[in-house]
């Protein structure tokens, strides 16, 4: 619907991203925002944001929500828990208050982060156990005793 060239310094992206929705400065949204693709927010959002796509949060944005996204690029303020499946990139002067769960976290100098970070791998791998009497045992493998 909208094509906007996002400059690297502006949003942390390179190239052209197709923005399917844009909540501009001065707009407010309350409820559940669910979408596919890339959405940019420069206004206020309260509630829940759910997508497998990308959420771009501009410097003027104020978000009080539970956020579950594929990729987060944030330069604004988010209060709430963030679950970013692929990557979270926090740009100055972003403020994050809450827990971030993501396998990749990039925080620029000048970002305020007050909360907890849980960096889980994209896929959990089987863990080896070492037992003194049997040596190494690998979970799920027969004859490894």
Short mmCIF file of C-alpha atoms in Angstrom, two decimals:
data_model
loop_
_atom_site.label_atom_id
_atom_site.label_comp_id
_atom_site.label_asym_id
_atom_site.label_seq_id
_atom_site.Cartn_x
_atom_site.Cartn_y
_atom_site.Cartn_z
CA UNK A 1 0.00 0.00 0.00
CA UNK A 2 2.63 2.54 1.06
CA UNK A 3 6.22 2.32 -0.06
CA UNK A 4 8.62 4.35 1.98
CA UNK A 5 12.37 4.43 1.74
CA UNK A 6 13.69 4.12 5.25
CA UNK A 7 17.10 5.63 5.69
CA UNK A 8 19.61 3.54 7.65
CA UNK A 9 20.06 6.15 10.38
CA UNK A 10 16.32 6.69 10.71
CA UNK A 11 15.20 3.16 11.43
CA UNK A 12 18.21 0.88 11.42
CA UNK A 13 17.24 -0.68 8.09
CA UNK A 14 18.92 -0.56 4.74
CA UNK A 15 17.18 -0.49 1.40
CA UNK A 16 13.46 -0.18 0.84
CA UNK A 17 10.85 -1.75 3.09
CA UNK A 18 7.17 -1.89 2.21
CA UNK A 19 5.25 -0.24 5.03
CA UNK A 20 1.73 -1.69 5.06
CA UNK A 21 0.46 0.64 7.80
CA UNK A 22 1.66 3.83 9.46
CA UNK A 23 0.37 5.33 12.71
CA UNK A 24 1.64 8.89 12.56
CA UNK A 25 2.54 11.30 15.33
CA UNK A 26 -0.63 12.49 17.06
CA UNK A 27 -2.59 9.28 16.42
CA UNK A 28 -3.75 6.89 19.17
CA UNK A 29 -4.75 3.24 18.95
CA UNK A 30 -6.19 1.03 21.72
CA UNK A 31 -6.71 -2.70 21.26
CA UNK A 32 -5.02 -5.56 19.45
CA UNK A 33 -2.92 -4.69 16.40
CA UNK A 34 -2.30 -7.82 14.31
CA UNK A 35 -0.71 -7.74 10.86
CA UNK A 36 1.71 -9.28 8.35
CA UNK A 37 4.57 -7.27 6.85
CA UNK A 38 6.05 -4.05 8.24
CA UNK A 39 4.26 -1.41 10.31
CA UNK A 40 5.71 1.87 11.54
CA UNK A 41 4.35 3.59 14.65
CA UNK A 42 5.07 7.22 15.55
CA UNK A 43 1.93 7.73 17.67
CA UNK A 44 0.53 6.08 20.81
CA UNK A 45 -0.53 2.43 21.10
CA UNK A 46 -2.08 0.71 24.10
CA UNK A 47 -2.93 -3.00 24.18
CA UNK A 48 -1.23 -5.74 22.20
CA UNK A 49 0.86 -5.91 19.02
CA UNK A 50 1.15 -9.29 17.28
CA UNK A 51 3.00 -10.07 14.03
CA UNK A 52 5.54 -12.40 12.46
CA UNK A 53 6.72 -9.35 10.51
CA UNK A 54 8.56 -6.17 11.47
CA UNK A 55 7.56 -3.41 13.88
CA UNK A 56 9.32 -0.06 13.44
CA UNK A 57 8.85 2.27 16.42
CA UNK A 58 9.75 5.91 15.70
CA UNK A 59 11.27 8.32 18.24
CA UNK A 60 7.94 10.01 19.00
CA UNK A 61 6.09 6.71 19.62
CA UNK A 62 4.77 5.74 23.06
CA UNK A 63 3.69 2.10 23.32
CA UNK A 64 2.11 0.53 26.41
CA UNK A 65 1.58 -3.01 25.16
CA UNK A 66 2.56 -6.63 25.10
CA UNK A 67 4.60 -6.95 21.91
CA UNK A 68 5.12 -10.22 19.97
CA UNK A 69 6.94 -9.63 16.67
CA UNK A 70 9.39 -11.17 14.24
CA UNK A 71 11.75 -8.18 14.17
CA UNK A 72 11.65 -5.05 16.34
CA UNK A 73 13.38 -1.80 15.41
CA UNK A 74 12.74 0.75 18.15
CA UNK A 75 13.74 4.36 18.65
CA UNK A 76 10.73 5.28 20.82
CA UNK A 77 9.31 4.22 24.18
CA UNK A 78 7.86 0.77 24.92
CA UNK A 79 6.46 -0.19 28.31
CA UNK A 80 5.57 -3.87 28.39
CA UNK A 81 7.00 -7.26 27.58
CA UNK A 82 8.59 -7.81 24.18
CA UNK A 83 8.95 -11.17 22.46
CA UNK A 84 10.94 -10.73 19.26
CA UNK A 85 11.36 -14.06 17.43
CA UNK A 86 14.21 -12.98 15.15
CA UNK A 87 15.88 -9.79 16.35
CA UNK A 88 15.42 -6.65 18.47
CA UNK A 89 17.36 -3.52 17.46
CA UNK A 90 17.14 -0.63 19.92
CA UNK A 91 18.16 2.77 18.56
CA UNK A 92 18.98 5.87 20.62
CA UNK A 93 17.01 7.50 22.25
CA UNK A 94 14.74 4.45 22.81
CA UNK A 95 13.37 3.64 26.27
CA UNK A 96 12.32 0.08 27.06
CA UNK A 97 10.67 -0.83 30.37
CA UNK A 98 9.95 -4.55 30.59
CA UNK A 99 11.27 -7.96 29.62
CA UNK A 100 12.79 -8.61 26.19
CA UNK A 101 12.90 -12.17 24.83
CA UNK A 102 14.93 -12.47 21.63
CA UNK A 103 17.81 -14.52 20.19
CA UNK A 104 19.56 -11.36 18.86
CA UNK A 105 19.65 -8.04 20.75
CA UNK A 106 21.36 -4.90 19.45
CA UNK A 107 21.43 -1.89 21.79
CA UNK A 108 22.94 1.41 20.65
CA UNK A 109 24.62 3.82 23.03
CA UNK A 110 22.03 6.21 24.47
CA UNK A 111 19.24 3.64 24.84
CA UNK A 112 17.57 3.25 28.26
CA UNK A 113 16.66 -0.35 29.08
CA UNK A 114 15.07 -1.06 32.46
CA UNK A 115 14.10 -4.70 32.71
CA UNK A 116 15.20 -8.23 32.03
CA UNK A 117 16.59 -9.81 28.88
CA UNK A 118 16.12 -13.46 28.00
CA UNK A 119 18.20 -14.44 24.96
CA UNK A 120 17.02 -17.86 23.87
CA UNK A 121 18.41 -19.65 20.86
CA UNK A 122 16.07 -19.90 17.89
CA UNK A 123 15.97 -23.67 18.31
CA UNK A 124 16.85 -25.52 21.46
CA UNK A 125 19.52 -28.17 20.94
CA UNK A 126 19.98 -31.41 22.82
CA UNK A 127 22.35 -31.07 25.76
CA UNK A 128 25.02 -33.58 26.67
CA UNK A 129 25.23 -34.81 30.24
CA UNK A 130 28.45 -35.86 31.92
CA UNK A 131 28.09 -38.41 34.67
CA UNK A 132 31.12 -39.50 36.71
CA UNK A 133 30.34 -43.21 36.52
CA UNK A 134 29.31 -43.50 32.87
CA UNK A 135 31.19 -40.73 31.07
CA UNK A 136 29.28 -38.71 28.50
CA UNK A 137 25.60 -39.38 27.80
CA UNK A 138 23.82 -37.65 24.97
CA UNK A 139 20.10 -37.19 25.46
CA UNK A 140 18.06 -39.23 23.00
CA UNK A 141 20.97 -41.38 21.68
CA UNK A 142 21.05 -45.09 22.52
CA UNK A 143 24.41 -46.68 23.27
CA UNK A 144 26.09 -43.41 24.19
CA UNK A 145 26.57 -44.61 27.78
#
